[in-house]
PDB file of C-alpha atoms in Angstrom:
ATOM      1  CA  MET E   1     103.988  75.230 141.149  1.00 32.00           C
ATOM      2  CA  SER E   2     101.700  76.282 138.290  1.00 30.00           C
ATOM      3  CA  LEU E   3      98.938  74.852 136.131  1.00 30.00           C
ATOM      4  CA  TRP E   4      99.410  73.618 132.593  1.00 30.00           C
ATOM      5  CA  SER E   5      96.286  73.406 130.435  1.00 32.00           C
ATOM      6  CA  GLY E   6      95.896  70.875 127.664  1.00 36.00           C
ATOM      7  CA  PRO E   7      92.881  70.006 125.485  1.00 38.00           C
ATOM      8  CA  GLY E   8      90.102  69.578 128.021  1.00 39.00           C
ATOM      9  CA  LYS E   9      92.526  68.938 130.892  1.00 37.00           C
ATOM     10  CA  ARG E  10      94.695  70.777 133.381  1.00 36.00           C
ATOM     11  CA  TYR E  11      97.847  69.455 134.982  1.00 35.00           C
ATOM     12  CA  MET E  12      99.771  70.720 137.975  1.00 38.00           C
ATOM     13  CA  ALA E  13     103.216  71.717 136.792  1.00 37.00           C
ATOM     14  CA  TRP E  14     105.932  69.550 138.304  1.00 39.00           C
ATOM     15  CA  PRO E  15     109.318  71.284 138.342  1.00 42.00           C
ATOM     16  CA  ILE E  16     111.736  69.280 136.196  1.00 41.00           C
ATOM     17  CA  SER E  17     115.404  69.851 136.901  1.00 47.00           C
ATOM     18  CA  GLN E  18     118.045  70.133 134.216  1.00 49.00           C
ATOM     19  CA  ARG E  19     119.518  66.932 135.668  1.00 55.00           C
ATOM     20  CA  HIS E  20     116.330  65.055 134.800  1.00 47.00           C
ATOM     21  CA  MET E  21     116.290  66.547 131.309  1.00 48.00           C
ATOM     22  CA  ASP E  22     119.956  65.667 130.780  1.00 54.00           C
ATOM     23  CA  ARG E  23     119.227  62.087 131.867  1.00 53.00           C
ATOM     24  CA  THR E  24     116.459  61.840 129.284  1.00 49.00           C
ATOM     25  CA  ILE E  25     118.716  63.238 126.587  1.00 49.00           C
ATOM     26  CA  ARG E  26     121.532  60.820 127.464  1.00 54.00           C
ATOM     27  CA  ALA E  27     119.103  57.908 127.310  1.00 53.00           C
ATOM     28  CA  PHE E  28     118.026  58.853 123.803  1.00 51.00           C
ATOM     29  CA  GLU E  29     121.598  59.380 122.645  1.00 50.00           C
ATOM     30  CA  LYS E  30     122.717  56.048 124.079  1.00 53.00           C
ATOM     31  CA  GLU E  31     119.955  54.246 122.250  1.00 53.00           C
ATOM     32  CA  SER E  32     120.843  55.830 118.899  1.00 50.00           C
ATOM     33  CA  TRP E  33     117.622  57.563 118.069  1.00 54.00           C
ATOM     34  CA  ASP E  34     117.179  61.089 116.762  1.00 52.00           C
ATOM     35  CA  TRP E  35     115.158  62.456 119.667  1.00 52.00           C
ATOM     36  CA  ARG E  36     115.893  66.035 118.565  1.00 51.00           C
ATOM     37  CA  GLU E  37     113.539  65.726 115.616  1.00 61.00           C
ATOM     38  CA  GLU E  38     110.644  64.910 117.934  1.00 63.00           C
ATOM     39  CA  PHE E  39     111.448  66.838 121.090  1.00 72.00           C
ATOM     40  CA  THR E  40     112.912  70.244 120.246  1.00 70.00           C
ATOM     41  CA  ASP E  41     109.863  72.090 121.595  1.00 74.00           C
ATOM     42  CA  LEU E  42     109.578  70.891 125.187  1.00 78.00           C
ATOM     43  CA  GLY E  43     110.045  74.322 126.714  1.00 78.00           C
ATOM     44  CA  ASP E  44     110.448  74.959 130.422  1.00 81.00           C
ATOM     45  CA  ASP E  45     108.085  72.169 131.510  1.00 85.00           C
ATOM     46  CA  ALA E  46     109.287  69.057 129.705  1.00 84.00           C
ATOM     47  CA  GLY E  47     106.860  66.766 131.513  1.00 88.00           C
ATOM     48  CA  ALA E  48     103.801  68.774 130.510  1.00 91.00           C
ATOM     49  CA  SER E  49     104.995  68.955 126.907  1.00 90.00           C
ATOM     50  CA  LEU E  50     105.548  65.200 126.738  1.00 91.00           C
ATOM     51  CA  ILE E  51     102.145  64.535 128.322  1.00 94.00           C
ATOM     52  CA  GLU E  52     100.549  66.681 125.633  1.00 93.00           C
ATOM     53  CA  LYS E  53     102.352  64.633 122.987  1.00 92.00           C
ATOM     54  CA  LEU E  54     100.619  61.484 124.266  1.00 95.00           C
ATOM     55  CA  SER E  55      97.529  62.718 122.393  1.00 95.00           C
ATOM     56  CA  ASP E  56      99.369  63.626 119.187  1.00 93.00           C
ATOM     57  CA  ASP E  57      97.856  62.419 115.904  1.00 93.00           C
ATOM     58  CA  ASP E  58     101.142  60.701 115.010  1.00 91.00           C
ATOM     59  CA  ILE E  59     101.413  57.424 116.917  1.00 91.00           C
ATOM     60  CA  ALA E  60     105.216  57.537 116.664  1.00 89.00           C
ATOM     61  CA  VAL E  61     105.199  60.785 118.632  1.00 89.00           C
ATOM     62  CA  ARG E  62     102.935  59.152 121.215  1.00 94.00           C
ATOM     63  CA  TRP E  63     105.118  56.104 121.880  1.00 93.00           C
ATOM     64  CA  LYS E  64     108.293  58.179 121.951  1.00 91.00           C
ATOM     65  CA  ALA E  65     106.665  60.496 124.493  1.00 92.00           C
ATOM     66  CA  ALA E  66     105.562  57.501 126.582  1.00 94.00           C
ATOM     67  CA  TRP E  67     109.116  56.160 126.561  1.00 91.00           C
ATOM     68  CA  ALA E  68     110.609  59.565 127.381  1.00 88.00           C
ATOM     69  CA  LEU E  69     108.281  59.980 130.354  1.00 91.00           C
ATOM     70  CA  GLY E  70     109.682  56.784 131.823  1.00 90.00           C
ATOM     71  CA  HIS E  71     113.101  58.420 131.924  1.00 85.00           C
ATOM     72  CA  LEU E  72     111.768  61.741 133.170  1.00 86.00           C
ATOM     73  CA  GLY E  73     109.774  60.268 136.064  1.00 86.00           C
ATOM     74  CA  ASP E  74     106.963  62.841 136.059  1.00 90.00           C
ATOM     75  CA  PRO E  75     104.014  61.595 138.184  1.00 93.00           C
ATOM     76  CA  ARG E  76     101.543  63.745 136.242  1.00 96.00           C
ATOM     77  CA  ALA E  77     101.917  61.276 133.381  1.00 96.00           C
ATOM     78  CA  VAL E  78     100.139  58.403 135.170  1.00 98.00           C
ATOM     79  CA  ASP E  79      96.554  59.084 134.086  1.00 98.00           C
ATOM     80  CA  PRO E  80      97.440  60.036 130.477  1.00 97.00           C
ATOM     81  CA  LEU E  81      99.592  56.901 130.189  1.00 98.00           C
ATOM     82  CA  ILE E  82      96.750  54.754 131.509  1.00 98.00           C
ATOM     83  CA  ALA E  83      94.507  56.303 128.854  1.00 97.00           C
ATOM     84  CA  SER E  84      97.090  55.287 126.228  1.00 95.00           C
ATOM     85  CA  LEU E  85      96.884  51.588 127.118  1.00 95.00           C
ATOM     86  CA  ASP E  86      94.771  49.283 124.972  1.00 92.00           C
ATOM     87  CA  PHE E  87      95.601  45.677 125.785  1.00 87.00           C
ATOM     88  CA  THR E  88      92.434  44.452 124.033  1.00 80.00           C
ATOM     89  CA  ALA E  89      93.478  45.709 120.614  1.00 70.00           C
ATOM     90  CA  PRO E  90      94.757  43.259 117.989  1.00 61.00           C
ATOM     91  CA  VAL E  91      98.527  43.269 118.209  1.00 60.00           C
ATOM     92  CA  VAL E  92      99.127  44.194 114.581  1.00 57.00           C
ATOM     93  CA  ARG E  93      96.216  46.576 114.041  1.00 59.00           C
ATOM     94  CA  GLU E  94      98.429  49.598 113.563  1.00 66.00           C
ATOM     95  CA  GLU E  95     102.166  50.039 113.293  1.00 70.00           C
ATOM     96  CA  GLY E  96     103.395  51.731 116.442  1.00 86.00           C
ATOM     97  CA  GLU E  97     100.414  50.775 118.584  1.00 89.00           C
ATOM     98  CA  PHE E  98     102.222  47.754 120.015  1.00 88.00           C
ATOM     99  CA  THR E  99     105.216  49.905 120.905  1.00 90.00           C
ATOM    100  CA  LEU E 100     102.956  52.512 122.533  1.00 94.00           C
ATOM    101  CA  ASN E 101     101.398  49.862 124.780  1.00 94.00           C
ATOM    102  CA  MET E 102     104.781  48.418 125.699  1.00 93.00           C
ATOM    103  CA  ALA E 103     106.315  51.831 126.415  1.00 95.00           C
ATOM    104  CA  ALA E 104     103.301  53.057 128.395  1.00 97.00           C
ATOM    105  CA  ALA E 105     103.235  49.914 130.563  1.00 97.00           C
ATOM    106  CA  TRP E 106     106.989  50.105 131.148  1.00 96.00           C
ATOM    107  CA  THR E 107     106.753  53.758 132.162  1.00 97.00           C
ATOM    108  CA  LEU E 108     103.852  53.049 134.523  1.00 98.00           C
ATOM    109  CA  GLY E 109     106.045  50.452 136.191  1.00 97.00           C
ATOM    110  CA  LYS E 110     108.812  53.025 136.527  1.00 96.00           C
ATOM    111  CA  LEU E 111     106.422  55.545 138.076  1.00 97.00           C
ATOM    112  CA  LYS E 112     105.193  52.976 140.645  1.00 96.00           C
ATOM    113  CA  ASP E 113     101.779  54.574 141.125  1.00 97.00           C
ATOM    114  CA  SER E 114      98.923  52.432 142.447  1.00 96.00           C
ATOM    115  CA  ARG E 115      96.453  54.085 140.060  1.00 97.00           C
ATOM    116  CA  ALA E 116      97.949  51.927 137.321  1.00 98.00           C
ATOM    117  CA  VAL E 117      97.318  48.604 139.089  1.00 98.00           C
ATOM    118  CA  GLU E 118      93.857  47.794 137.719  1.00 97.00           C
ATOM    119  CA  PRO E 119      94.664  48.820 134.118  1.00 97.00           C
ATOM    120  CA  LEU E 120      97.854  46.736 134.230  1.00 98.00           C
ATOM    121  CA  ILE E 121      95.995  43.757 135.703  1.00 97.00           C
ATOM    122  CA  ARG E 122      93.822  43.811 132.579  1.00 95.00           C
ATOM    123  CA  GLY E 123      97.009  43.359 130.579  1.00 94.00           C
ATOM    124  CA  LEU E 124      97.610  40.004 132.282  1.00 93.00           C
ATOM    125  CA  SER E 125      94.671  38.486 130.389  1.00 90.00           C
ATOM    126  CA  SER E 126      95.778  39.779 126.989  1.00 88.00           C
ATOM    127  CA  ALA E 127      96.101  37.338 124.104  1.00 82.00           C
ATOM    128  CA  CYS E 128      99.523  38.882 123.425  1.00 83.00           C
ATOM    129  CA  SER E 129     102.126  37.356 125.725  1.00 82.00           C
ATOM    130  CA  ASP E 130     104.349  40.434 125.361  1.00 86.00           C
ATOM    131  CA  TYR E 131     101.623  42.530 126.962  1.00 89.00           C
ATOM    132  CA  VAL E 132     101.265  39.929 129.720  1.00 90.00           C
ATOM    133  CA  TRP E 133     104.902  40.023 130.716  1.00 88.00           C
ATOM    134  CA  VAL E 134     105.397  43.794 130.516  1.00 92.00           C
ATOM    135  CA  ALA E 135     102.240  44.286 132.608  1.00 95.00           C
ATOM    136  CA  ALA E 136     103.503  41.687 135.097  1.00 94.00           C
ATOM    137  CA  TRP E 137     106.860  43.419 135.346  1.00 95.00           C
ATOM    138  CA  ALA E 138     105.169  46.773 135.965  1.00 97.00           C
ATOM    139  CA  LEU E 139     102.920  45.279 138.644  1.00 97.00           C
ATOM    140  CA  GLY E 140     105.963  43.831 140.373  1.00 95.00           C
ATOM    141  CA  GLU E 141     107.585  47.253 140.370  1.00 96.00           C
ATOM    142  CA  ILE E 142     104.475  48.894 141.843  1.00 97.00           C
ATOM    143  CA  GLY E 143     104.214  46.223 144.538  1.00 95.00           C
ATOM    144  CA  ASP E 144     100.460  46.382 145.157  1.00 96.00           C
ATOM    145  CA  ARG E 145      99.062  43.129 146.560  1.00 95.00           C
ATOM    146  CA  ARG E 146      95.880  43.438 144.500  1.00 96.00           C
ATOM    147  CA  ALA E 147      97.949  42.008 141.673  1.00 96.00           C
ATOM    148  CA  ILE E 148      98.725  38.698 143.403  1.00 95.00           C
ATOM    149  CA  GLY E 149      95.617  36.740 142.361  1.00 95.00           C
ATOM    150  CA  PRO E 150      95.707  37.877 138.712  1.00 94.00           C
ATOM    151  CA  LEU E 151      99.452  37.193 138.564  1.00 94.00           C
ATOM    152  CA  GLN E 152      98.933  33.676 139.908  1.00 92.00           C
ATOM    153  CA  LYS E 153      96.311  33.032 137.218  1.00 91.00           C
ATOM    154  CA  ALA E 154      98.660  34.375 134.563  1.00 88.00           C
ATOM    155  CA  ARG E 155     101.418  32.100 135.847  1.00 87.00           C
ATOM    156  CA  GLU E 156      99.176  29.077 135.300  1.00 85.00           C
ATOM    157  CA  ARG E 157      98.888  29.993 131.615  1.00 76.00           C
ATOM    158  CA  ASP E 158     102.655  29.656 131.206  1.00 61.00           C
ATOM    159  CA  GLU E 159     102.733  31.678 127.983  1.00 57.00           C
ATOM    160  CA  PHE E 160     105.679  34.032 127.969  1.00 57.00           C
ATOM    161  CA  GLU E 161     107.204  33.950 124.520  1.00 58.00           C
ATOM    162  CA  CYS E 162     108.744  37.229 123.405  1.00 58.00           C
ATOM    163  CA  VAL E 163     106.507  37.491 120.357  1.00 61.00           C
ATOM    164  CA  TRP E 164     107.843  40.665 118.828  1.00 61.00           C
ATOM    165  CA  GLN E 165     111.326  39.143 118.505  1.00 59.00           C
ATOM    166  CA  SER E 166     110.579  35.482 117.872  1.00 60.00           C
ATOM    167  CA  ASP E 167     107.557  35.492 115.586  1.00 56.00           C
ATOM    168  CA  ALA E 168     108.692  36.209 112.036  1.00 46.00           C
ATOM    169  CA  SER E 169     105.311  37.510 110.895  1.00 48.00           C
ATOM    170  CA  TRP E 170     105.202  39.984 113.775  1.00 52.00           C
ATOM    171  CA  SER E 171     108.837  41.114 113.791  1.00 57.00           C
ATOM    172  CA  GLY E 172     108.429  42.079 110.158  1.00 60.00           C
ATOM    173  CA  ARG E 173     105.759  44.551 111.210  1.00 66.00           C
ATOM    174  CA  VAL E 174     108.265  46.540 113.262  1.00 73.00           C
ATOM    175  CA  THR E 175     109.962  48.505 110.503  1.00 72.00           C
ATOM    176  CA  ASP E 176     111.006  51.657 112.359  1.00 77.00           C
ATOM    177  CA  PRO E 177     114.576  51.263 113.689  1.00 77.00           C
ATOM    178  CA  ALA E 178     113.732  53.504 116.658  1.00 81.00           C
ATOM    179  CA  GLU E 179     110.850  51.187 117.570  1.00 83.00           C
ATOM    180  CA  LYS E 180     113.181  48.204 117.531  1.00 80.00           C
ATOM    181  CA  VAL E 181     115.625  50.034 119.792  1.00 81.00           C
ATOM    182  CA  VAL E 182     112.905  50.846 122.327  1.00 85.00           C
ATOM    183  CA  LEU E 183     111.350  47.374 122.237  1.00 84.00           C
ATOM    184  CA  ALA E 184     114.756  45.746 122.652  1.00 82.00           C
ATOM    185  CA  SER E 185     115.507  48.025 125.597  1.00 84.00           C
ATOM    186  CA  ILE E 186     112.173  47.251 127.276  1.00 87.00           C
ATOM    187  CA  THR E 187     112.772  43.540 126.751  1.00 84.00           C
ATOM    188  CA  GLU E 188     116.271  43.765 128.226  1.00 83.00           C
ATOM    189  CA  ARG E 189     114.993  45.658 131.274  1.00 85.00           C
ATOM    190  CA  THR E 190     111.945  43.499 132.009  1.00 86.00           C
ATOM    191  CA  PHE E 191     112.420  39.940 130.705  1.00 80.00           C
ATOM    192  CA  HIS E 192     115.130  37.944 132.487  1.00 73.00           C
ATOM    193  CA  THR E 193     115.272  34.159 132.196  1.00 68.00           C
ATOM    194  CA  PRO E 194     114.978  31.641 133.754  1.00 73.00           C
ATOM    195  CA  GLU E 195     112.281  33.419 135.779  1.00 78.00           C
ATOM    196  CA  THR E 196     109.335  34.767 133.842  1.00 81.00           C
ATOM    197  CA  PRO E 197     108.261  38.354 134.563  1.00 84.00           C
ATOM    198  CA  VAL E 198     105.131  36.923 136.199  1.00 87.00           C
ATOM    199  CA  GLU E 199     107.205  34.799 138.574  1.00 88.00           C
ATOM    200  CA  LYS E 200     109.525  37.707 139.270  1.00 89.00           C
ATOM    201  CA  ALA E 201     106.556  39.924 140.131  1.00 92.00           C
ATOM    202  CA  LEU E 202     105.177  37.286 142.499  1.00 92.00           C
ATOM    203  CA  GLU E 203     108.601  36.998 144.092  1.00 92.00           C
ATOM    204  CA  LYS E 204     108.672  40.754 144.689  1.00 92.00           C
ATOM    205  CA  LEU E 205     105.224  40.519 146.255  1.00 92.00           C
ATOM    206  CA  GLY E 206     106.455  37.774 148.578  1.00 88.00           C
ATOM    207  CA  GLU E 207     104.388  34.974 147.023  1.00 76.00           C
ATOM    208  CA  ILE E 208     107.261  32.867 145.653  1.00 66.00           C
ATOM    209  CA  LYS E 209     110.348  31.967 147.654  1.00 60.00           C
ATOM    210  CA  ASP E 210     112.304  30.296 144.869  1.00 54.00           C
ATOM    211  CA  PHE E 211     111.818  28.833 141.413  1.00 49.00           C
ATOM    212  CA  THR E 212     112.971  25.269 141.990  1.00 46.00           C
TER     213      THR E 212
END
């Protein structure tokens, strides 16, 4: 195990097998996006390279890296992904920012690390219902009981519209086909009716027995 140094930070190198890299590549190919244009320079330590890309000047590189890390499963990504979250920002402030938040929250749920619990709890009080439900899904995956109270409060709000798909003014802001592919995939993986993601998370935490 070695150290990788980034701008102002050092990360312990986590050996990434070719199997993990192949899985990431297959995921990109399946979802019809030209990952080669973005990720031809990952080198021997794909996780470290993708973590470095989370601070790239191009926001499209950042959200693609956040999404890729969810497939790679590298635990070193937790803190950099947390730093990428900004649930307080206006939803349409910058193209790609919404997708970065959604991808980072989804990946944190995949990594199931308790360090992400408090940052994700803050997402439950967002004015954007998409952020609420992806944060709720991630909290359900992590399974930390600190989330129960905030999830119960979020459930009382009963606001779980999939804004990026249903609101015409917002969906028009997503112009990048690759963004739409990723957002659709996150929605498919995290939003299953009739239960809301908040209810599903509470069910996983043992706080709801059924939905009738």
